[in-house]
Amino acid sequence: MPPLLLPPPSFLLISTLLLLSLQICKTLNLSEKETLFSIMESISSDKDWRSFSPEPCNPSSSWPGMECKPGSDNLLHVTKLVFGTPPNPTCMNSATFPSQIFNLPFLQSIHFVSCFKTKKTTLFFPNSPSSSLKQLSFRSNPALISLIPPQISSLKSLQVLTLSQNHLYGKIPDSISSLNSLIHLDLSYNKLTGRIPAEIWRLNNLVDLDLSYNSLTGPIPPSIGELVKLQNLDLSSNSLTETIPESVEKLKILTFLALSDNKLSGYDPNGVAKLQKLEYLIMEGNPMFIPLPPELGRLPRLQELRLGSSGYSGMIPKSFCWLKNLTSLSLENNNLSGEIPPEFNGLRKIYHLNLSRNLLSGVVPFSSEFFRRLGRNLDLSGNARLCVNEHEGLNENVGVGVCGSNGSSSVDSDEMRKPLESSEAASLALGIWSWRSGAGFMGFSAVYFCLWSS
């Protein structure tokens, strides 16, 4: 019988160390563990978290809404926490923002979604710089009633900041402009006041900026043109004044621009026409009172153009028929006159057209195929001198009468809604015709949430 061969001592030593290291890597740093227990007990009553899993990072019994990663010390560390909606831990009625969360030194991503609903709570940020945190998201927290603390500047590594649909008030702190690692900034649907910080140009890595649905005042700072990486800009539903700065033309890769429902009173059409990658231009509800600019027809990628309720006058430019990618055009409630360009029949991708409440006249030039394709998404009502040929048989859908023998509408003009008058500029500024897009900029936070969840 041959002698039994034993592995060399060095092999045994390495194997033992490997097993020990694997065991150690299942262990959460002790101080982090105690901090985590404290946070969970103050936020969620879903479970008795200490007894549910004494080792929260253990893959066989890890907590929902939490991620851990091994560090160079061969210990696991908490890197992500998500609260608010199942399957993540839900928040109890007494939950308030746990300031001790910043005691987790390896934490990279924090999410509170529909968490603080009952008991008033405020934001808190540490005075000392935090080098690990890259994403911070507070969404849909009605009891989060707070200023944005100037200490937010301590989060030097922050790339994604979402503070949307809360009750934040006061001014946007100037210190937010020092977060020059930011890629995504969303402060929409709050009660913020004051001006957009002039130093915003320092956020030179921004791709998405959403300050919509607040009460911001003053002009759009010209320095916004220095944000040359910007792709999505939404400043709609505020009280911004004066003209759109010419520096906007520097935003060469901008694809989404929403400035609706403000008090903006003009812009350089040639400058806007330089935004050759623009796909969405949403500027309705501003007191422009200028002729409709033909230069906007030079935006080849434009898919949606909304300029309603803004006092535009003159004829609809034929250049708008060059917008071959256009799917939606809204020019309602202006002072537009003349005939509808028959070239609109060539807009093969359009599915929504609103020309209602203007001063348009003549025979509607659309083909039967055009009428069928748009159906109820075509609105021509409120144009007393506009009519459709009887053979089309579609006048009930579009809101105009059948043409008479003199080419005029058979509908009583007194029944038509009047177009916008200049005296209505003040009403415009209040945003009566507000734009609420379910597939617009509000989706970006979710996109970044998914990216960080992967």
PDB file of C-alpha atoms in Angstrom, residues 49-334:
ATOM      1  CA  TRP A  49     -34.267  44.341  13.089  1.00  0.00           C
ATOM      2  CA  ARG A  50     -31.781  43.098  15.714  1.00  0.00           C
ATOM      3  CA  SER A  51     -33.394  39.683  15.981  1.00  0.00           C
ATOM      4  CA  PHE A  52     -34.376  39.491  12.298  1.00  0.00           C
ATOM      5  CA  SER A  53     -30.735  39.271  11.251  1.00  0.00           C
ATOM      6  CA  PRO A  54     -27.902  39.964  13.691  1.00  0.00           C
ATOM      7  CA  GLU A  55     -25.588  40.109  10.650  1.00  0.00           C
ATOM      8  CA  PRO A  56     -27.431  42.494   8.265  1.00  0.00           C
ATOM      9  CA  CYS A  57     -24.885  42.065   5.446  1.00  0.00           C
ATOM     10  CA  ASN A  58     -24.823  38.285   5.486  1.00  0.00           C
ATOM     11  CA  PRO A  59     -25.907  37.233   1.963  1.00  0.00           C
ATOM     12  CA  SER A  60     -28.111  34.461   3.369  1.00  0.00           C
ATOM     13  CA  SER A  61     -30.108  36.877   5.559  1.00  0.00           C
ATOM     14  CA  SER A  62     -29.448  40.385   4.194  1.00  0.00           C
ATOM     15  CA  TRP A  63     -31.876  43.185   4.938  1.00  0.00           C
ATOM     16  CA  PRO A  64     -34.165  44.569   2.211  1.00  0.00           C
ATOM     17  CA  GLY A  65     -33.272  48.016   0.882  1.00  0.00           C
ATOM     18  CA  MET A  66     -29.622  47.650   1.830  1.00  0.00           C
ATOM     19  CA  GLU A  67     -26.407  46.848   0.026  1.00  0.00           C
ATOM     20  CA  CYS A  68     -23.020  45.991   1.507  1.00  0.00           C
ATOM     21  CA  LYS A  69     -19.613  45.732  -0.118  1.00  0.00           C
ATOM     22  CA  PRO A  70     -16.289  44.439   1.218  1.00  0.00           C
ATOM     23  CA  GLY A  71     -13.604  46.942   2.085  1.00  0.00           C
ATOM     24  CA  SER A  72      -9.841  46.738   2.060  1.00  0.00           C
ATOM     25  CA  ASP A  73     -10.050  45.770   5.750  1.00  0.00           C
ATOM     26  CA  ASN A  74     -11.795  42.483   4.823  1.00  0.00           C
ATOM     27  CA  LEU A  75     -14.967  43.679   6.525  1.00  0.00           C
ATOM     28  CA  LEU A  76     -18.322  44.432   4.938  1.00  0.00           C
ATOM     29  CA  HIS A  77     -19.594  48.012   4.887  1.00  0.00           C
ATOM     30  CA  VAL A  78     -23.036  49.497   4.239  1.00  0.00           C
ATOM     31  CA  THR A  79     -23.009  51.280   0.868  1.00  0.00           C
ATOM     32  CA  LYS A  80     -26.699  51.797   0.089  1.00  0.00           C
ATOM     33  CA  LEU A  81     -29.939  52.361   2.041  1.00  0.00           C
ATOM     34  CA  VAL A  82     -33.453  52.686   0.583  1.00  0.00           C
ATOM     35  CA  PHE A  83     -36.551  53.466   2.686  1.00  0.00           C
ATOM     36  CA  GLY A  84     -40.205  54.132   2.010  1.00  0.00           C
ATOM     37  CA  THR A  85     -41.826  51.722  -0.426  1.00  0.00           C
ATOM     38  CA  PRO A  86     -41.982  47.893  -0.445  1.00  0.00           C
ATOM     39  CA  PRO A  87     -40.051  45.690  -0.803  1.00  0.00           C
ATOM     40  CA  ASN A  88     -37.798  48.210   0.959  1.00  0.00           C
ATOM     41  CA  PRO A  89     -38.446  49.016   4.633  1.00  0.00           C
ATOM     42  CA  THR A  90     -41.475  51.260   5.086  1.00  0.00           C
ATOM     43  CA  CYS A  91     -41.444  54.221   7.453  1.00  0.00           C
ATOM     44  CA  MET A  92     -43.504  54.502  10.611  1.00  0.00           C
ATOM     45  CA  ASN A  93     -45.577  57.615  11.302  1.00  0.00           C
ATOM     46  CA  SER A  94     -43.114  58.944  13.871  1.00  0.00           C
ATOM     47  CA  ALA A  95     -40.133  58.631  11.515  1.00  0.00           C
ATOM     48  CA  THR A  96     -37.871  61.660  11.124  1.00  0.00           C
ATOM     49  CA  PHE A  97     -34.676  62.126   9.195  1.00  0.00           C
ATOM     50  CA  PRO A  98     -31.920  60.196  11.044  1.00  0.00           C
ATOM     51  CA  SER A  99     -28.894  62.487  11.185  1.00  0.00           C
ATOM     52  CA  GLN A 100     -26.737  59.546  12.349  1.00  0.00           C
ATOM     53  CA  ILE A 101     -26.937  58.159   8.837  1.00  0.00           C
ATOM     54  CA  PHE A 102     -23.861  60.209   8.004  1.00  0.00           C
ATOM     55  CA  ASN A 103     -21.945  58.158  10.570  1.00  0.00           C
ATOM     56  CA  LEU A 104     -21.852  55.305   8.050  1.00  0.00           C
ATOM     57  CA  PRO A 105     -18.501  56.202   6.464  1.00  0.00           C
ATOM     58  CA  PHE A 106     -18.798  53.983   3.364  1.00  0.00           C
ATOM     59  CA  LEU A 107     -22.379  54.928   2.477  1.00  0.00           C
ATOM     60  CA  GLN A 108     -22.659  55.895  -1.200  1.00  0.00           C
ATOM     61  CA  SER A 109     -26.406  56.042  -1.853  1.00  0.00           C
ATOM     62  CA  ILE A 110     -29.368  57.158   0.311  1.00  0.00           C
ATOM     63  CA  HIS A 111     -33.042  57.092  -0.758  1.00  0.00           C
ATOM     64  CA  PHE A 112     -36.122  58.228   1.208  1.00  0.00           C
ATOM     65  CA  VAL A 113     -39.218  57.805  -0.987  1.00  0.00           C
ATOM     66  CA  SER A 114     -42.668  58.568   0.474  1.00  0.00           C
ATOM     67  CA  CYS A 115     -41.178  58.104   3.916  1.00  0.00           C
ATOM     68  CA  PHE A 116     -41.810  61.226   6.010  1.00  0.00           C
ATOM     69  CA  LYS A 117     -45.566  61.735   5.808  1.00  0.00           C
ATOM     70  CA  THR A 118     -46.810  62.692   9.286  1.00  0.00           C
ATOM     71  CA  LYS A 119     -44.251  64.060  11.711  1.00  0.00           C
ATOM     72  CA  LYS A 120     -42.437  67.202  10.628  1.00  0.00           C
ATOM     73  CA  THR A 121     -38.771  66.690   9.936  1.00  0.00           C
ATOM     74  CA  THR A 122     -35.888  68.757   8.565  1.00  0.00           C
ATOM     75  CA  LEU A 123     -32.769  68.143   6.528  1.00  0.00           C
ATOM     76  CA  PHE A 124     -29.407  67.874   8.224  1.00  0.00           C
ATOM     77  CA  PHE A 125     -25.964  67.655   6.672  1.00  0.00           C
ATOM     78  CA  PRO A 126     -22.627  67.218   8.441  1.00  0.00           C
ATOM     79  CA  ASN A 127     -20.198  70.106   8.829  1.00  0.00           C
ATOM     80  CA  SER A 128     -17.203  67.947   7.968  1.00  0.00           C
ATOM     81  CA  PRO A 129     -16.767  66.823   4.341  1.00  0.00           C
ATOM     82  CA  SER A 130     -18.193  63.446   3.350  1.00  0.00           C
ATOM     83  CA  SER A 131     -16.105  61.741   0.683  1.00  0.00           C
ATOM     84  CA  SER A 132     -18.188  58.606   0.064  1.00  0.00           C
ATOM     85  CA  LEU A 133     -21.774  59.752  -0.614  1.00  0.00           C
ATOM     86  CA  LYS A 134     -22.559  59.912  -4.331  1.00  0.00           C
ATOM     87  CA  GLN A 135     -26.358  59.822  -4.454  1.00  0.00           C
ATOM     88  CA  LEU A 136     -28.908  61.455  -2.164  1.00  0.00           C
ATOM     89  CA  SER A 137     -32.613  61.217  -2.943  1.00  0.00           C
ATOM     90  CA  PHE A 138     -35.634  62.540  -1.010  1.00  0.00           C
ATOM     91  CA  ARG A 139     -38.840  62.218  -3.046  1.00  0.00           C
ATOM     92  CA  SER A 140     -42.498  62.634  -2.098  1.00  0.00           C
ATOM     93  CA  ASN A 141     -42.060  63.411   1.590  1.00  0.00           C
ATOM     94  CA  PRO A 142     -44.873  65.823   2.589  1.00  0.00           C
ATOM     95  CA  ALA A 143     -43.624  66.169   6.196  1.00  0.00           C
ATOM     96  CA  LEU A 144     -40.112  67.141   5.076  1.00  0.00           C
ATOM     97  CA  ILE A 145     -40.531  70.854   5.803  1.00  0.00           C
ATOM     98  CA  SER A 146     -37.141  72.471   5.714  1.00  0.00           C
ATOM     99  CA  LEU A 147     -34.686  74.914   4.311  1.00  0.00           C
ATOM    100  CA  ILE A 148     -31.872  73.401   2.255  1.00  0.00           C
ATOM    101  CA  PRO A 149     -28.983  73.757   4.730  1.00  0.00           C
ATOM    102  CA  PRO A 150     -25.854  75.501   3.412  1.00  0.00           C
ATOM    103  CA  GLN A 151     -23.869  72.582   4.849  1.00  0.00           C
ATOM    104  CA  ILE A 152     -24.953  70.624   1.782  1.00  0.00           C
ATOM    105  CA  SER A 153     -21.615  71.778   0.376  1.00  0.00           C
ATOM    106  CA  SER A 154     -19.936  69.176   2.634  1.00  0.00           C
ATOM    107  CA  LEU A 155     -21.123  66.382   0.309  1.00  0.00           C
ATOM    108  CA  LYS A 156     -18.188  66.906  -2.045  1.00  0.00           C
ATOM    109  CA  SER A 157     -18.525  63.618  -3.964  1.00  0.00           C
ATOM    110  CA  LEU A 158     -22.249  63.932  -4.623  1.00  0.00           C
ATOM    111  CA  GLN A 159     -23.185  63.138  -8.226  1.00  0.00           C
ATOM    112  CA  VAL A 160     -26.978  62.784  -7.991  1.00  0.00           C
ATOM    113  CA  LEU A 161     -29.086  65.076  -5.779  1.00  0.00           C
ATOM    114  CA  THR A 162     -32.865  64.645  -5.889  1.00  0.00           C
ATOM    115  CA  LEU A 163     -34.965  66.672  -3.431  1.00  0.00           C
ATOM    116  CA  SER A 164     -38.251  66.566  -5.339  1.00  0.00           C
ATOM    117  CA  GLN A 165     -41.901  66.722  -4.196  1.00  0.00           C
ATOM    118  CA  ASN A 166     -41.215  67.714  -0.610  1.00  0.00           C
ATOM    119  CA  HIS A 167     -42.005  70.918   1.288  1.00  0.00           C
ATOM    120  CA  LEU A 168     -38.632  72.616   1.031  1.00  0.00           C
ATOM    121  CA  TYR A 169     -38.788  76.391   1.257  1.00  0.00           C
ATOM    122  CA  GLY A 170     -36.496  79.412   1.257  1.00  0.00           C
ATOM    123  CA  LYS A 171     -33.673  80.153  -1.145  1.00  0.00           C
ATOM    124  CA  ILE A 172     -31.461  77.703  -2.984  1.00  0.00           C
ATOM    125  CA  PRO A 173     -28.213  78.099  -1.012  1.00  0.00           C
ATOM    126  CA  ASP A 174     -25.274  79.518  -2.953  1.00  0.00           C
ATOM    127  CA  SER A 175     -23.143  76.748  -1.437  1.00  0.00           C
ATOM    128  CA  ILE A 176     -24.882  74.189  -3.648  1.00  0.00           C
ATOM    129  CA  SER A 177     -22.779  75.568  -6.509  1.00  0.00           C
ATOM    130  CA  SER A 178     -19.657  74.078  -4.924  1.00  0.00           C
ATOM    131  CA  LEU A 179     -20.864  70.524  -5.608  1.00  0.00           C
ATOM    132  CA  ASN A 180     -19.010  70.376  -8.887  1.00  0.00           C
ATOM    133  CA  SER A 181     -19.264  66.587  -9.145  1.00  0.00           C
ATOM    134  CA  LEU A 182     -23.027  66.840  -9.606  1.00  0.00           C
ATOM    135  CA  ILE A 183     -24.434  65.262 -12.753  1.00  0.00           C
ATOM    136  CA  HIS A 184     -28.118  65.395 -11.823  1.00  0.00           C
ATOM    137  CA  LEU A 185     -29.842  68.101  -9.727  1.00  0.00           C
ATOM    138  CA  ASP A 186     -33.600  67.951  -9.143  1.00  0.00           C
ATOM    139  CA  LEU A 187     -35.263  70.383  -6.716  1.00  0.00           C
ATOM    140  CA  SER A 188     -38.667  70.338  -8.432  1.00  0.00           C
ATOM    141  CA  TYR A 189     -42.105  70.525  -6.786  1.00  0.00           C
ATOM    142  CA  ASN A 190     -41.176  72.403  -3.638  1.00  0.00           C
ATOM    143  CA  LYS A 191     -41.759  75.916  -2.314  1.00  0.00           C
ATOM    144  CA  LEU A 192     -38.352  77.413  -3.047  1.00  0.00           C
ATOM    145  CA  THR A 193     -38.133  81.172  -3.517  1.00  0.00           C
ATOM    146  CA  GLY A 194     -35.559  83.758  -4.507  1.00  0.00           C
ATOM    147  CA  ARG A 195     -33.263  83.678  -7.509  1.00  0.00           C
ATOM    148  CA  ILE A 196     -31.407  80.900  -9.255  1.00  0.00           C
ATOM    149  CA  PRO A 197     -27.850  81.183  -7.878  1.00  0.00           C
ATOM    150  CA  ALA A 198     -25.609  83.134 -10.264  1.00  0.00           C
ATOM    151  CA  GLU A 199     -22.749  80.776  -9.352  1.00  0.00           C
ATOM    152  CA  ILE A 200     -24.609  77.844 -10.866  1.00  0.00           C
ATOM    153  CA  TRP A 201     -22.056  77.855 -13.696  1.00  0.00           C
ATOM    154  CA  ARG A 202     -19.651  76.114 -11.307  1.00  0.00           C
ATOM    155  CA  LEU A 203     -21.736  72.928 -11.637  1.00  0.00           C
ATOM    156  CA  ASN A 204     -19.947  72.299 -14.904  1.00  0.00           C
ATOM    157  CA  ASN A 205     -20.618  68.546 -14.944  1.00  0.00           C
ATOM    158  CA  LEU A 206     -24.407  68.874 -14.821  1.00  0.00           C
ATOM    159  CA  VAL A 207     -26.338  66.835 -17.354  1.00  0.00           C
ATOM    160  CA  ASP A 208     -29.839  67.320 -15.850  1.00  0.00           C
ATOM    161  CA  LEU A 209     -31.171  70.403 -14.036  1.00  0.00           C
ATOM    162  CA  ASP A 210     -34.786  70.524 -12.830  1.00  0.00           C
ATOM    163  CA  LEU A 211     -35.982  73.476 -10.734  1.00  0.00           C
ATOM    164  CA  SER A 212     -39.588  73.353 -11.961  1.00  0.00           C
ATOM    165  CA  TYR A 213     -42.736  73.943  -9.892  1.00  0.00           C
ATOM    166  CA  ASN A 214     -41.310  76.305  -7.316  1.00  0.00           C
ATOM    167  CA  SER A 215     -41.678  80.067  -6.785  1.00  0.00           C
ATOM    168  CA  LEU A 216     -38.311  81.212  -8.091  1.00  0.00           C
ATOM    169  CA  THR A 217     -38.090  84.819  -9.262  1.00  0.00           C
ATOM    170  CA  GLY A 218     -35.764  87.102 -11.171  1.00  0.00           C
ATOM    171  CA  PRO A 219     -34.065  86.431 -14.491  1.00  0.00           C
ATOM    172  CA  ILE A 220     -32.493  83.216 -15.695  1.00  0.00           C
ATOM    173  CA  PRO A 221     -28.790  83.865 -14.940  1.00  0.00           C
ATOM    174  CA  PRO A 222     -26.692  84.253 -18.120  1.00  0.00           C
ATOM    175  CA  SER A 223     -24.105  81.994 -16.483  1.00  0.00           C
ATOM    176  CA  ILE A 224     -26.405  79.044 -17.204  1.00  0.00           C
ATOM    177  CA  GLY A 225     -24.856  79.014 -20.663  1.00  0.00           C
ATOM    178  CA  GLU A 226     -21.616  77.727 -19.106  1.00  0.00           C
ATOM    179  CA  LEU A 227     -23.262  74.383 -18.289  1.00  0.00           C
ATOM    180  CA  VAL A 228     -22.143  72.985 -21.618  1.00  0.00           C
ATOM    181  CA  LYS A 229     -22.776  69.323 -20.646  1.00  0.00           C
ATOM    182  CA  LEU A 230     -26.452  70.034 -19.960  1.00  0.00           C
ATOM    183  CA  GLN A 231     -28.890  67.812 -21.817  1.00  0.00           C
ATOM    184  CA  ASN A 232     -32.119  68.448 -19.874  1.00  0.00           C
ATOM    185  CA  LEU A 233     -33.167  71.823 -18.441  1.00  0.00           C
ATOM    186  CA  ASP A 234     -36.553  72.350 -16.775  1.00  0.00           C
ATOM    187  CA  LEU A 235     -37.323  75.723 -15.157  1.00  0.00           C
ATOM    188  CA  SER A 236     -41.064  75.638 -15.825  1.00  0.00           C
ATOM    189  CA  SER A 237     -43.816  76.812 -13.451  1.00  0.00           C
ATOM    190  CA  ASN A 238     -41.909  79.495 -11.562  1.00  0.00           C
ATOM    191  CA  SER A 239     -42.076  83.299 -11.740  1.00  0.00           C
ATOM    192  CA  LEU A 240     -38.921  83.926 -13.744  1.00  0.00           C
ATOM    193  CA  THR A 241     -38.812  87.279 -15.547  1.00  0.00           C
ATOM    194  CA  GLU A 242     -37.079  89.234 -18.319  1.00  0.00           C
ATOM    195  CA  THR A 243     -35.789  87.605 -21.499  1.00  0.00           C
ATOM    196  CA  ILE A 244     -34.251  84.193 -21.973  1.00  0.00           C
ATOM    197  CA  PRO A 245     -30.472  84.866 -21.924  1.00  0.00           C
ATOM    198  CA  GLU A 246     -28.634  84.683 -25.238  1.00  0.00           C
ATOM    199  CA  SER A 247     -26.065  82.419 -23.577  1.00  0.00           C
ATOM    200  CA  VAL A 248     -28.560  79.540 -23.872  1.00  0.00           C
ATOM    201  CA  GLU A 249     -27.271  79.076 -27.407  1.00  0.00           C
ATOM    202  CA  LYS A 250     -24.059  77.616 -25.914  1.00  0.00           C
ATOM    203  CA  LEU A 251     -25.928  74.541 -24.676  1.00  0.00           C
ATOM    204  CA  LYS A 252     -25.097  72.623 -27.827  1.00  0.00           C
ATOM    205  CA  ILE A 253     -26.121  69.149 -26.635  1.00  0.00           C
ATOM    206  CA  LEU A 254     -29.386  70.201 -24.961  1.00  0.00           C
ATOM    207  CA  THR A 255     -32.248  67.861 -25.888  1.00  0.00           C
ATOM    208  CA  PHE A 256     -34.991  69.012 -23.477  1.00  0.00           C
ATOM    209  CA  LEU A 257     -35.814  72.654 -22.664  1.00  0.00           C
ATOM    210  CA  ALA A 258     -38.901  73.519 -20.591  1.00  0.00           C
ATOM    211  CA  LEU A 259     -39.525  77.133 -19.558  1.00  0.00           C
ATOM    212  CA  SER A 260     -43.332  77.128 -19.541  1.00  0.00           C
ATOM    213  CA  ASP A 261     -45.566  79.075 -17.164  1.00  0.00           C
ATOM    214  CA  ASN A 262     -43.192  81.848 -16.162  1.00  0.00           C
ATOM    215  CA  LYS A 263     -43.118  85.605 -16.888  1.00  0.00           C
ATOM    216  CA  LEU A 264     -40.474  85.461 -19.595  1.00  0.00           C
ATOM    217  CA  SER A 265     -40.942  88.149 -22.223  1.00  0.00           C
ATOM    218  CA  GLY A 266     -38.651  87.352 -25.132  1.00  0.00           C
ATOM    219  CA  TYR A 267     -35.692  85.474 -26.565  1.00  0.00           C
ATOM    220  CA  ASP A 268     -33.325  85.418 -29.510  1.00  0.00           C
ATOM    221  CA  PRO A 269     -34.854  82.985 -32.039  1.00  0.00           C
ATOM    222  CA  ASN A 270     -31.545  82.660 -33.881  1.00  0.00           C
ATOM    223  CA  GLY A 271     -29.867  81.616 -30.641  1.00  0.00           C
ATOM    224  CA  VAL A 272     -32.498  78.974 -29.887  1.00  0.00           C
ATOM    225  CA  ALA A 273     -32.183  77.721 -33.476  1.00  0.00           C
ATOM    226  CA  LYS A 274     -28.539  76.867 -32.745  1.00  0.00           C
ATOM    227  CA  LEU A 275     -29.668  74.121 -30.350  1.00  0.00           C
ATOM    228  CA  GLN A 276     -29.494  71.537 -33.099  1.00  0.00           C
ATOM    229  CA  LYS A 277     -29.929  68.529 -30.799  1.00  0.00           C
ATOM    230  CA  LEU A 278     -33.098  69.889 -29.176  1.00  0.00           C
ATOM    231  CA  GLU A 279     -35.986  67.400 -29.185  1.00  0.00           C
ATOM    232  CA  TYR A 280     -38.435  69.084 -26.774  1.00  0.00           C
ATOM    233  CA  LEU A 281     -39.100  72.834 -26.598  1.00  0.00           C
ATOM    234  CA  ILE A 282     -41.766  73.655 -24.007  1.00  0.00           C
ATOM    235  CA  MET A 283     -42.314  77.415 -23.596  1.00  0.00           C
ATOM    236  CA  GLU A 284     -46.072  77.888 -23.332  1.00  0.00           C
ATOM    237  CA  GLY A 285     -47.629  80.304 -20.847  1.00  0.00           C
ATOM    238  CA  ASN A 286     -45.161  83.209 -21.131  1.00  0.00           C
ATOM    239  CA  PRO A 287     -46.096  86.786 -22.173  1.00  0.00           C
ATOM    240  CA  MET A 288     -43.999  86.912 -25.376  1.00  0.00           C
ATOM    241  CA  PHE A 289     -46.320  88.990 -27.643  1.00  0.00           C
ATOM    242  CA  ILE A 290     -44.039  88.725 -30.668  1.00  0.00           C
ATOM    243  CA  PRO A 291     -44.506  87.238 -34.151  1.00  0.00           C
ATOM    244  CA  LEU A 292     -44.108  83.468 -34.197  1.00  0.00           C
ATOM    245  CA  PRO A 293     -40.407  83.007 -35.066  1.00  0.00           C
ATOM    246  CA  PRO A 294     -39.750  81.103 -38.336  1.00  0.00           C
ATOM    247  CA  GLU A 295     -36.247  80.325 -37.025  1.00  0.00           C
ATOM    248  CA  LEU A 296     -37.712  77.549 -34.861  1.00  0.00           C
ATOM    249  CA  GLY A 297     -38.249  75.564 -38.035  1.00  0.00           C
ATOM    250  CA  ARG A 298     -34.494  75.008 -38.183  1.00  0.00           C
ATOM    251  CA  LEU A 299     -34.470  72.503 -35.301  1.00  0.00           C
ATOM    252  CA  PRO A 300     -34.251  69.216 -37.220  1.00  0.00           C
ATOM    253  CA  ARG A 301     -34.591  66.849 -34.237  1.00  0.00           C
ATOM    254  CA  LEU A 302     -37.538  68.613 -32.620  1.00  0.00           C
ATOM    255  CA  GLN A 303     -40.298  66.206 -31.588  1.00  0.00           C
ATOM    256  CA  GLU A 304     -42.466  68.401 -29.376  1.00  0.00           C
ATOM    257  CA  LEU A 305     -43.042  72.164 -29.674  1.00  0.00           C
ATOM    258  CA  ARG A 306     -45.371  73.904 -27.210  1.00  0.00           C
ATOM    259  CA  LEU A 307     -45.829  77.665 -27.542  1.00  0.00           C
ATOM    260  CA  GLY A 308     -49.464  78.085 -26.471  1.00  0.00           C
ATOM    261  CA  SER A 309     -50.939  80.946 -24.448  1.00  0.00           C
ATOM    262  CA  SER A 310     -48.057  83.338 -25.124  1.00  0.00           C
ATOM    263  CA  GLY A 311     -49.500  86.109 -27.308  1.00  0.00           C
ATOM    264  CA  TYR A 312     -47.714  85.090 -30.508  1.00  0.00           C
ATOM    265  CA  SER A 313     -49.006  86.870 -33.604  1.00  0.00           C
ATOM    266  CA  GLY A 314     -48.665  86.713 -37.374  1.00  0.00           C
ATOM    267  CA  MET A 315     -48.932  83.686 -39.640  1.00  0.00           C
ATOM    268  CA  ILE A 316     -47.792  80.155 -38.864  1.00  0.00           C
ATOM    269  CA  PRO A 317     -44.349  80.009 -40.503  1.00  0.00           C
ATOM    270  CA  LYS A 318     -44.050  77.548 -43.392  1.00  0.00           C
ATOM    271  CA  SER A 319     -40.643  76.654 -41.963  1.00  0.00           C
ATOM    272  CA  PHE A 320     -42.479  74.687 -39.262  1.00  0.00           C
ATOM    273  CA  CYS A 321     -43.207  72.169 -42.018  1.00  0.00           C
ATOM    274  CA  TRP A 322     -39.463  71.379 -42.100  1.00  0.00           C
ATOM    275  CA  LEU A 323     -39.774  69.760 -38.655  1.00  0.00           C
ATOM    276  CA  LYS A 324     -40.047  66.230 -40.044  1.00  0.00           C
ATOM    277  CA  ASN A 325     -39.571  64.578 -36.624  1.00  0.00           C
ATOM    278  CA  LEU A 326     -42.358  66.602 -34.999  1.00  0.00           C
ATOM    279  CA  THR A 327     -44.923  64.510 -33.134  1.00  0.00           C
ATOM    280  CA  SER A 328     -46.730  67.240 -31.162  1.00  0.00           C
ATOM    281  CA  LEU A 329     -47.344  70.925 -31.931  1.00  0.00           C
ATOM    282  CA  SER A 330     -49.314  73.206 -29.570  1.00  0.00           C
ATOM    283  CA  LEU A 331     -49.930  76.816 -30.642  1.00  0.00           C
ATOM    284  CA  GLU A 332     -53.287  77.322 -28.953  1.00  0.00           C
ATOM    285  CA  ASN A 333     -54.627  80.533 -27.396  1.00  0.00           C
ATOM    286  CA  ASN A 334     -52.460  83.004 -29.314  1.00  0.00           C
TER     287      ASN A 334
END
